[in-house]
Amino acid sequence: MNDSASRPTTSLAPTLAVCAVVLAVAAGAIAHLTRGFELWTFEDLRRDEVSRSALRAVPTSLVTANGASLEVFDATAPAGSTSRPAAYVVDFIYTNCASVCQTLGAEFYRMQDALRREGRSDVRLLSVSIDPKRDTVPALRAYAALHRADGERWAIVAPIRMAALQDLTGALGVIAIPDGLGGFVHNGAIHVIDSSGVVLGIHDYDDWETALRQARGHWPSPLPLPQAGEGERPSGAYVARNGETASHVGTAGDVGTAADVGGLR
């Protein structure tokens, strides 16, 4: 009786040992991914990478709302050229987004106005489309006209090829997932990126003032920032906070349609 009673316990010992090893490996992996169980959200991890200068944009070819080509995050471009300002302030949008992208548009207009009043050309604002197949040049132009982007201090752009978009968003950890309703789930954060592509800061959508101050670097503005409400456009009520993602449903007919951007695939 004693031998038969002890056999089930003995046979469980290897299984329990394997389970213990698996749990230990899983705990180690989680600890590594969460930086010692301190960072639990994807946005926390992105911002931690920024603090270690480990998040970097890749050189990207873009088309602007004027149909011109623009190369960004290119460390080989001559300093001071349009391809290499001191810093970029970057958001990711799509033109028929009815909510957070419109709020970002109003905020970027205020930043553009501040840079215009200062006569600054060393900071460039970029709104990058995450939907380049539909955001053709006419669609980019319509969004630019809606928010009064001047094309110089603030450019509305789309990657020329889908592969370029995937490379850029992948490098920055930007989420852009179709929501099945004609819109996207995507990051609503504002990125400050230097001319070589190193991400200097990631800011919540409503912290655009801090983003602009960081982009200015050692040249703080002698002028006050535009007040809330200047350059505002009607927008949806819901926007993402703390860099989290939000789902936005596009509205058919917001912008014109045209042939796809040349070379897009």
PDB file of C-alpha atoms in Angstrom:
ATOM      1  CA  MET A   1       0.000   0.000   0.000  1.00  0.00           C
ATOM      2  CA  ASN A   2       2.720   2.440   0.884  1.00  0.00           C
ATOM      3  CA  ASP A   3       4.555   1.812  -2.427  1.00  0.00           C
ATOM      4  CA  SER A   4       1.440   2.316  -4.588  1.00  0.00           C
ATOM      5  CA  ALA A   5       0.475   5.443  -2.684  1.00  0.00           C
ATOM      6  CA  SER A   6       3.890   6.995  -3.226  1.00  0.00           C
ATOM      7  CA  ARG A   7       4.062   6.314  -6.976  1.00  0.00           C
ATOM      8  CA  PRO A   8       1.688   9.178  -8.133  1.00  0.00           C
ATOM      9  CA  THR A   9       3.646  11.709  -6.071  1.00  0.00           C
ATOM     10  CA  THR A  10       6.930  10.483  -7.519  1.00  0.00           C
ATOM     11  CA  SER A  11       5.626  10.644 -11.109  1.00  0.00           C
ATOM     12  CA  LEU A  12       4.520  14.278 -10.644  1.00  0.00           C
ATOM     13  CA  ALA A  13       7.960  15.411  -9.557  1.00  0.00           C
ATOM     14  CA  PRO A  14       9.427  15.818 -13.114  1.00  0.00           C
ATOM     15  CA  THR A  15       6.305  17.684 -14.274  1.00  0.00           C
ATOM     16  CA  LEU A  16       6.461  20.047 -11.334  1.00  0.00           C
ATOM     17  CA  ALA A  17      10.142  20.644 -11.984  1.00  0.00           C
ATOM     18  CA  VAL A  18       9.475  21.487 -15.636  1.00  0.00           C
ATOM     19  CA  CYS A  19       6.645  23.851 -14.635  1.00  0.00           C
ATOM     20  CA  ALA A  20       8.947  25.581 -12.192  1.00  0.00           C
ATOM     21  CA  VAL A  21      11.574  26.080 -14.898  1.00  0.00           C
ATOM     22  CA  VAL A  22       8.985  27.418 -17.367  1.00  0.00           C
ATOM     23  CA  LEU A  23       7.627  29.862 -14.790  1.00  0.00           C
ATOM     24  CA  ALA A  24      11.144  31.021 -13.945  1.00  0.00           C
ATOM     25  CA  VAL A  25      11.964  31.611 -17.635  1.00  0.00           C
ATOM     26  CA  ALA A  26       8.663  33.439 -18.166  1.00  0.00           C
ATOM     27  CA  ALA A  27       9.266  35.622 -15.119  1.00  0.00           C
ATOM     28  CA  GLY A  28      12.755  36.426 -16.371  1.00  0.00           C
ATOM     29  CA  ALA A  29      11.420  37.338 -19.815  1.00  0.00           C
ATOM     30  CA  ILE A  30       8.703  39.567 -18.338  1.00  0.00           C
ATOM     31  CA  ALA A  31      11.232  41.239 -16.063  1.00  0.00           C
ATOM     32  CA  HIS A  32      13.459  41.936 -19.066  1.00  0.00           C
ATOM     33  CA  LEU A  33      10.642  43.287 -21.225  1.00  0.00           C
ATOM     34  CA  THR A  34       9.264  45.479 -18.423  1.00  0.00           C
ATOM     35  CA  ARG A  35      12.678  46.757 -17.292  1.00  0.00           C
ATOM     36  CA  GLY A  36      12.530  44.959 -13.952  1.00  0.00           C
ATOM     37  CA  PHE A  37       8.724  45.031 -13.688  1.00  0.00           C
ATOM     38  CA  GLU A  38       8.746  48.858 -13.783  1.00  0.00           C
ATOM     39  CA  LEU A  39       7.323  49.560 -17.272  1.00  0.00           C
ATOM     40  CA  TRP A  40       4.045  47.889 -18.147  1.00  0.00           C
ATOM     41  CA  THR A  41       2.658  49.730 -21.174  1.00  0.00           C
ATOM     42  CA  PHE A  42       4.050  49.924 -24.691  1.00  0.00           C
ATOM     43  CA  GLU A  43       4.165  53.705 -24.407  1.00  0.00           C
ATOM     44  CA  ASP A  44       6.202  53.446 -21.195  1.00  0.00           C
ATOM     45  CA  LEU A  45       8.693  51.252 -23.031  1.00  0.00           C
ATOM     46  CA  ARG A  46       8.933  53.742 -25.918  1.00  0.00           C
ATOM     47  CA  ARG A  47       9.610  56.619 -23.565  1.00  0.00           C
ATOM     48  CA  ASP A  48      12.188  54.579 -21.708  1.00  0.00           C
ATOM     49  CA  GLU A  49      13.982  54.000 -25.019  1.00  0.00           C
ATOM     50  CA  VAL A  50      13.924  57.756 -25.597  1.00  0.00           C
ATOM     51  CA  SER A  51      15.546  58.338 -22.193  1.00  0.00           C
ATOM     52  CA  ARG A  52      18.385  56.054 -23.321  1.00  0.00           C
ATOM     53  CA  SER A  53      18.640  57.665 -26.794  1.00  0.00           C
ATOM     54  CA  ALA A  54      17.728  54.250 -28.206  1.00  0.00           C
ATOM     55  CA  LEU A  55      14.710  55.244 -30.318  1.00  0.00           C
ATOM     56  CA  ARG A  56      15.620  56.429 -33.804  1.00  0.00           C
ATOM     57  CA  ALA A  57      13.702  57.271 -36.966  1.00  0.00           C
ATOM     58  CA  VAL A  58      14.983  55.910 -40.257  1.00  0.00           C
ATOM     59  CA  PRO A  59      15.645  58.093 -43.327  1.00  0.00           C
ATOM     60  CA  THR A  60      12.317  58.379 -45.136  1.00  0.00           C
ATOM     61  CA  SER A  61      11.181  59.627 -48.551  1.00  0.00           C
ATOM     62  CA  LEU A  62       7.955  61.621 -48.397  1.00  0.00           C
ATOM     63  CA  VAL A  63       5.606  63.463 -50.729  1.00  0.00           C
ATOM     64  CA  THR A  64       4.207  66.795 -49.555  1.00  0.00           C
ATOM     65  CA  ALA A  65       0.813  68.423 -50.018  1.00  0.00           C
ATOM     66  CA  ASN A  66       2.382  70.415 -52.872  1.00  0.00           C
ATOM     67  CA  GLY A  67       3.469  67.221 -54.645  1.00  0.00           C
ATOM     68  CA  ALA A  68       7.159  67.810 -53.895  1.00  0.00           C
ATOM     69  CA  SER A  69       9.547  65.152 -52.620  1.00  0.00           C
ATOM     70  CA  LEU A  70      11.027  65.517 -49.149  1.00  0.00           C
ATOM     71  CA  GLU A  71      13.780  63.469 -47.525  1.00  0.00           C
ATOM     72  CA  VAL A  72      13.795  63.485 -43.716  1.00  0.00           C
ATOM     73  CA  PHE A  73      15.929  62.113 -40.873  1.00  0.00           C
ATOM     74  CA  ASP A  74      18.909  62.061 -43.199  1.00  0.00           C
ATOM     75  CA  ALA A  75      22.142  62.622 -41.260  1.00  0.00           C
ATOM     76  CA  THR A  76      24.105  63.012 -44.506  1.00  0.00           C
ATOM     77  CA  ALA A  77      22.127  66.065 -45.675  1.00  0.00           C
ATOM     78  CA  PRO A  78      23.932  69.438 -45.371  1.00  0.00           C
ATOM     79  CA  ALA A  79      23.299  71.140 -42.042  1.00  0.00           C
ATOM     80  CA  GLY A  80      20.693  73.874 -42.309  1.00  0.00           C
ATOM     81  CA  SER A  81      19.111  72.466 -45.464  1.00  0.00           C
ATOM     82  CA  THR A  82      15.377  71.766 -45.734  1.00  0.00           C
ATOM     83  CA  SER A  83      16.273  68.087 -45.266  1.00  0.00           C
ATOM     84  CA  ARG A  84      18.136  68.808 -42.062  1.00  0.00           C
ATOM     85  CA  PRO A  85      16.622  71.368 -39.661  1.00  0.00           C
ATOM     86  CA  ALA A  86      17.763  71.359 -36.047  1.00  0.00           C
ATOM     87  CA  ALA A  87      14.681  69.396 -35.006  1.00  0.00           C
ATOM     88  CA  TYR A  88      11.376  68.035 -36.223  1.00  0.00           C
ATOM     89  CA  VAL A  89       8.104  67.986 -34.323  1.00  0.00           C
ATOM     90  CA  VAL A  90       6.182  65.016 -35.704  1.00  0.00           C
ATOM     91  CA  ASP A  91       2.712  63.562 -35.374  1.00  0.00           C
ATOM     92  CA  PHE A  92       1.026  60.709 -37.232  1.00  0.00           C
ATOM     93  CA  ILE A  93      -2.397  61.332 -38.763  1.00  0.00           C
ATOM     94  CA  TYR A  94      -4.717  60.377 -41.578  1.00  0.00           C
ATOM     95  CA  THR A  95      -6.661  63.053 -43.346  1.00  0.00           C
ATOM     96  CA  ASN A  96     -10.215  61.758 -42.922  1.00  0.00           C
ATOM     97  CA  CYS A  97      -9.826  61.129 -39.200  1.00  0.00           C
ATOM     98  CA  ALA A  98     -12.583  63.093 -37.508  1.00  0.00           C
ATOM     99  CA  SER A  99     -11.236  63.326 -33.971  1.00  0.00           C
ATOM    100  CA  VAL A 100      -7.696  63.362 -32.580  1.00  0.00           C
ATOM    101  CA  CYS A 101      -6.064  64.220 -35.927  1.00  0.00           C
ATOM    102  CA  GLN A 102      -8.172  67.392 -36.094  1.00  0.00           C
ATOM    103  CA  THR A 103      -7.154  68.325 -32.556  1.00  0.00           C
ATOM    104  CA  LEU A 104      -3.512  67.745 -33.460  1.00  0.00           C
ATOM    105  CA  GLY A 105      -4.036  69.922 -36.532  1.00  0.00           C
ATOM    106  CA  ALA A 106      -5.197  72.812 -34.362  1.00  0.00           C
ATOM    107  CA  GLU A 107      -2.216  72.361 -32.034  1.00  0.00           C
ATOM    108  CA  PHE A 108       0.264  72.209 -34.903  1.00  0.00           C
ATOM    109  CA  TYR A 109      -1.227  75.411 -36.298  1.00  0.00           C
ATOM    110  CA  ARG A 110      -0.463  77.131 -32.980  1.00  0.00           C
ATOM    111  CA  MET A 111       3.119  75.830 -33.110  1.00  0.00           C
ATOM    112  CA  GLN A 112       3.454  77.022 -36.705  1.00  0.00           C
ATOM    113  CA  ASP A 113       2.190  80.452 -35.699  1.00  0.00           C
ATOM    114  CA  ALA A 114       4.697  80.660 -32.848  1.00  0.00           C
ATOM    115  CA  LEU A 115       7.574  79.720 -35.171  1.00  0.00           C
ATOM    116  CA  ARG A 116       6.360  82.237 -37.777  1.00  0.00           C
ATOM    117  CA  ARG A 117       6.233  85.080 -35.275  1.00  0.00           C
ATOM    118  CA  GLU A 118       9.743  84.213 -34.087  1.00  0.00           C
ATOM    119  CA  GLY A 119      11.091  83.979 -37.629  1.00  0.00           C
ATOM    120  CA  ARG A 120      12.400  80.509 -36.851  1.00  0.00           C
ATOM    121  CA  SER A 121      13.398  78.129 -39.637  1.00  0.00           C
ATOM    122  CA  ASP A 122      15.432  75.607 -37.644  1.00  0.00           C
ATOM    123  CA  VAL A 123      12.382  73.697 -36.352  1.00  0.00           C
ATOM    124  CA  ARG A 124      10.124  71.926 -38.823  1.00  0.00           C
ATOM    125  CA  LEU A 125       6.679  70.500 -38.127  1.00  0.00           C
ATOM    126  CA  LEU A 126       5.680  67.269 -39.888  1.00  0.00           C
ATOM    127  CA  SER A 127       2.289  65.591 -39.958  1.00  0.00           C
ATOM    128  CA  VAL A 128       2.904  62.145 -41.442  1.00  0.00           C
ATOM    129  CA  SER A 129       0.023  60.159 -42.921  1.00  0.00           C
ATOM    130  CA  ILE A 130      -0.428  56.555 -41.803  1.00  0.00           C
ATOM    131  CA  ASP A 131      -2.793  55.994 -44.748  1.00  0.00           C
ATOM    132  CA  PRO A 132      -0.726  56.857 -47.840  1.00  0.00           C
ATOM    133  CA  LYS A 133      -2.886  54.796 -50.196  1.00  0.00           C
ATOM    134  CA  ARG A 134      -5.863  57.097 -49.593  1.00  0.00           C
ATOM    135  CA  ASP A 135      -3.946  60.197 -48.563  1.00  0.00           C
ATOM    136  CA  THR A 136      -2.999  61.248 -52.058  1.00  0.00           C
ATOM    137  CA  VAL A 137      -1.591  64.685 -52.810  1.00  0.00           C
ATOM    138  CA  PRO A 138      -5.097  66.244 -53.148  1.00  0.00           C
ATOM    139  CA  ALA A 139      -6.113  64.734 -49.787  1.00  0.00           C
ATOM    140  CA  LEU A 140      -2.945  66.047 -48.139  1.00  0.00           C
ATOM    141  CA  ARG A 141      -3.590  69.441 -49.718  1.00  0.00           C
ATOM    142  CA  ALA A 142      -7.145  69.521 -48.371  1.00  0.00           C
ATOM    143  CA  TYR A 143      -5.954  68.735 -44.827  1.00  0.00           C
ATOM    144  CA  ALA A 144      -3.241  71.388 -45.162  1.00  0.00           C
ATOM    145  CA  ALA A 145      -5.784  73.969 -46.316  1.00  0.00           C
ATOM    146  CA  LEU A 146      -8.181  73.074 -43.494  1.00  0.00           C
ATOM    147  CA  HIS A 147      -5.526  73.687 -40.845  1.00  0.00           C
ATOM    148  CA  ARG A 148      -3.625  76.436 -42.712  1.00  0.00           C
ATOM    149  CA  ALA A 149      -0.322  74.575 -42.912  1.00  0.00           C
ATOM    150  CA  ASP A 150       2.124  76.775 -44.803  1.00  0.00           C
ATOM    151  CA  GLY A 151       4.219  73.968 -46.306  1.00  0.00           C
ATOM    152  CA  GLU A 152       7.463  75.486 -45.024  1.00  0.00           C
ATOM    153  CA  ARG A 153       7.362  75.475 -41.251  1.00  0.00           C
ATOM    154  CA  TRP A 154       4.656  72.790 -41.270  1.00  0.00           C
ATOM    155  CA  ALA A 155       4.431  70.144 -43.970  1.00  0.00           C
ATOM    156  CA  ILE A 156       1.618  67.618 -44.411  1.00  0.00           C
ATOM    157  CA  VAL A 157       3.268  64.541 -45.901  1.00  0.00           C
ATOM    158  CA  ALA A 158       2.874  60.874 -46.768  1.00  0.00           C
ATOM    159  CA  PRO A 159       5.530  58.198 -47.282  1.00  0.00           C
ATOM    160  CA  ILE A 160       6.002  57.550 -50.986  1.00  0.00           C
ATOM    161  CA  ARG A 161       5.807  53.773 -50.517  1.00  0.00           C
ATOM    162  CA  MET A 162       4.010  51.580 -48.000  1.00  0.00           C
ATOM    163  CA  ALA A 163       7.340  49.919 -47.197  1.00  0.00           C
ATOM    164  CA  ALA A 164       8.714  53.323 -46.170  1.00  0.00           C
ATOM    165  CA  LEU A 165       5.750  53.851 -43.835  1.00  0.00           C
ATOM    166  CA  GLN A 166       6.242  50.429 -42.284  1.00  0.00           C
ATOM    167  CA  ASP A 167       9.954  51.057 -41.797  1.00  0.00           C
ATOM    168  CA  LEU A 168       9.337  54.423 -40.149  1.00  0.00           C
ATOM    169  CA  THR A 169       6.491  53.368 -37.851  1.00  0.00           C
ATOM    170  CA  GLY A 170       8.320  50.150 -36.991  1.00  0.00           C
ATOM    171  CA  ALA A 171      11.474  52.030 -36.018  1.00  0.00           C
ATOM    172  CA  LEU A 172       9.511  54.458 -33.832  1.00  0.00           C
ATOM    173  CA  GLY A 173       7.117  51.896 -32.358  1.00  0.00           C
ATOM    174  CA  VAL A 174       4.136  53.812 -33.754  1.00  0.00           C
ATOM    175  CA  ILE A 175       0.937  51.750 -33.828  1.00  0.00           C
ATOM    176  CA  ALA A 176      -1.311  52.091 -36.883  1.00  0.00           C
ATOM    177  CA  ILE A 177      -3.876  49.307 -37.126  1.00  0.00           C
ATOM    178  CA  PRO A 178      -7.004  49.396 -39.322  1.00  0.00           C
ATOM    179  CA  ASP A 179     -10.069  49.353 -37.059  1.00  0.00           C
ATOM    180  CA  GLY A 180     -12.362  47.713 -39.615  1.00  0.00           C
ATOM    181  CA  LEU A 181     -14.564  50.808 -39.802  1.00  0.00           C
ATOM    182  CA  GLY A 182     -12.554  52.854 -42.247  1.00  0.00           C
ATOM    183  CA  GLY A 183     -10.264  54.341 -39.615  1.00  0.00           C
ATOM    184  CA  PHE A 184      -7.172  53.416 -37.638  1.00  0.00           C
ATOM    185  CA  VAL A 185      -6.090  52.712 -34.096  1.00  0.00           C
ATOM    186  CA  HIS A 186      -2.912  54.773 -33.765  1.00  0.00           C
ATOM    187  CA  ASN A 187      -0.630  56.683 -31.431  1.00  0.00           C
ATOM    188  CA  GLY A 188      -1.727  60.219 -30.671  1.00  0.00           C
ATOM    189  CA  ALA A 189       1.636  61.369 -29.311  1.00  0.00           C
ATOM    190  CA  ILE A 190       3.867  64.222 -30.494  1.00  0.00           C
ATOM    191  CA  HIS A 191       7.483  63.289 -31.220  1.00  0.00           C
ATOM    192  CA  VAL A 192      10.506  65.596 -31.099  1.00  0.00           C
ATOM    193  CA  ILE A 193      13.216  64.175 -33.362  1.00  0.00           C
ATOM    194  CA  ASP A 194      16.617  65.606 -34.234  1.00  0.00           C
ATOM    195  CA  SER A 195      17.895  65.937 -37.797  1.00  0.00           C
ATOM    196  CA  SER A 196      19.676  62.572 -37.725  1.00  0.00           C
ATOM    197  CA  GLY A 197      16.564  60.725 -36.514  1.00  0.00           C
ATOM    198  CA  VAL A 198      17.234  60.405 -32.787  1.00  0.00           C
ATOM    199  CA  VAL A 199      13.981  60.801 -30.844  1.00  0.00           C
ATOM    200  CA  LEU A 200      14.514  63.446 -28.165  1.00  0.00           C
ATOM    201  CA  GLY A 201      11.060  63.319 -26.600  1.00  0.00           C
ATOM    202  CA  ILE A 202       7.566  61.872 -26.811  1.00  0.00           C
ATOM    203  CA  HIS A 203       4.794  64.109 -25.507  1.00  0.00           C
ATOM    204  CA  ASP A 204       1.069  63.673 -24.928  1.00  0.00           C
ATOM    205  CA  TYR A 205      -1.108  65.288 -27.598  1.00  0.00           C
ATOM    206  CA  ASP A 206      -2.169  68.068 -25.205  1.00  0.00           C
ATOM    207  CA  ASP A 207       1.430  68.835 -24.169  1.00  0.00           C
ATOM    208  CA  TRP A 208       2.375  70.479 -27.463  1.00  0.00           C
ATOM    209  CA  GLU A 209       3.857  73.485 -25.666  1.00  0.00           C
ATOM    210  CA  THR A 210       6.469  71.292 -23.980  1.00  0.00           C
ATOM    211  CA  ALA A 211       7.209  69.583 -27.298  1.00  0.00           C
ATOM    212  CA  LEU A 212       7.782  72.937 -28.995  1.00  0.00           C
ATOM    213  CA  ARG A 213       9.987  74.191 -26.170  1.00  0.00           C
ATOM    214  CA  GLN A 214      12.092  71.038 -26.399  1.00  0.00           C
ATOM    215  CA  ALA A 215      12.423  71.412 -30.169  1.00  0.00           C
ATOM    216  CA  ARG A 216      13.618  74.996 -29.697  1.00  0.00           C
ATOM    217  CA  GLY A 217      16.538  73.633 -27.704  1.00  0.00           C
ATOM    218  CA  HIS A 218      18.728  76.434 -26.406  1.00  0.00           C
ATOM    219  CA  TRP A 219      16.764  79.178 -28.187  1.00  0.00           C
ATOM    220  CA  PRO A 220      13.669  79.812 -26.051  1.00  0.00           C
ATOM    221  CA  SER A 221      11.078  82.042 -27.588  1.00  0.00           C
ATOM    222  CA  PRO A 222      10.929  85.680 -26.465  1.00  0.00           C
ATOM    223  CA  LEU A 223       7.276  85.653 -27.490  1.00  0.00           C
ATOM    224  CA  PRO A 224       4.358  84.012 -25.685  1.00  0.00           C
ATOM    225  CA  LEU A 225       2.924  80.855 -27.220  1.00  0.00           C
ATOM    226  CA  PRO A 226      -0.440  81.221 -29.002  1.00  0.00           C
ATOM    227  CA  GLN A 227      -3.362  80.770 -26.658  1.00  0.00           C
ATOM    228  CA  ALA A 228      -5.769  77.854 -26.777  1.00  0.00           C
ATOM    229  CA  GLY A 229      -8.429  78.490 -29.349  1.00  0.00           C
ATOM    230  CA  GLU A 230      -6.201  80.243 -31.902  1.00  0.00           C
ATOM    231  CA  GLY A 231      -6.381  78.283 -35.128  1.00  0.00           C
ATOM    232  CA  GLU A 232      -8.917  75.840 -33.699  1.00  0.00           C
ATOM    233  CA  ARG A 233     -11.026  73.739 -36.024  1.00  0.00           C
ATOM    234  CA  PRO A 234     -14.074  71.669 -35.011  1.00  0.00           C
ATOM    235  CA  SER A 235     -13.020  68.193 -33.922  1.00  0.00           C
ATOM    236  CA  GLY A 236     -14.314  65.101 -32.189  1.00  0.00           C
ATOM    237  CA  ALA A 237     -14.591  65.034 -28.427  1.00  0.00           C
ATOM    238  CA  TYR A 238     -12.419  61.993 -27.761  1.00  0.00           C
ATOM    239  CA  VAL A 239      -8.643  62.072 -27.934  1.00  0.00           C
ATOM    240  CA  ALA A 240      -6.027  59.700 -26.558  1.00  0.00           C
ATOM    241  CA  ARG A 241      -4.181  60.632 -23.403  1.00  0.00           C
ATOM    242  CA  ASN A 242      -0.715  59.682 -22.166  1.00  0.00           C
ATOM    243  CA  GLY A 243       0.258  58.567 -25.635  1.00  0.00           C
ATOM    244  CA  GLU A 244      -2.234  55.725 -25.609  1.00  0.00           C
ATOM    245  CA  THR A 245      -4.032  54.700 -28.746  1.00  0.00           C
ATOM    246  CA  ALA A 246      -7.494  55.689 -29.816  1.00  0.00           C
ATOM    247  CA  SER A 247      -9.751  54.374 -32.537  1.00  0.00           C
ATOM    248  CA  HIS A 248     -10.873  56.946 -35.074  1.00  0.00           C
ATOM    249  CA  VAL A 249     -13.469  56.372 -37.737  1.00  0.00           C
ATOM    250  CA  GLY A 250     -12.880  58.160 -41.024  1.00  0.00           C
ATOM    251  CA  THR A 251     -15.732  60.084 -42.604  1.00  0.00           C
ATOM    252  CA  ALA A 252     -16.333  59.410 -46.275  1.00  0.00           C
ATOM    253  CA  GLY A 253     -16.176  62.487 -48.447  1.00  0.00           C
ATOM    254  CA  ASP A 254     -14.021  64.599 -46.130  1.00  0.00           C
ATOM    255  CA  VAL A 255     -11.336  64.913 -48.791  1.00  0.00           C
ATOM    256  CA  GLY A 256     -11.097  64.548 -52.540  1.00  0.00           C
ATOM    257  CA  THR A 257      -9.835  61.407 -54.230  1.00  0.00           C
ATOM    258  CA  ALA A 258      -7.238  61.018 -56.931  1.00  0.00           C
ATOM    259  CA  ALA A 259      -4.824  58.481 -58.314  1.00  0.00           C
ATOM    260  CA  ASP A 260      -2.479  56.934 -55.783  1.00  0.00           C
ATOM    261  CA  VAL A 261       0.765  58.730 -55.071  1.00  0.00           C
ATOM    262  CA  GLY A 262       3.243  57.815 -57.772  1.00  0.00           C
ATOM    263  CA  GLY A 263       5.258  54.709 -56.931  1.00  0.00           C
ATOM    264  CA  LEU A 264       3.129  53.748 -53.925  1.00  0.00           C
ATOM    265  CA  ARG A 265       3.008  50.015 -53.378  1.00  0.00           C
TER     266      ARG A 265
END
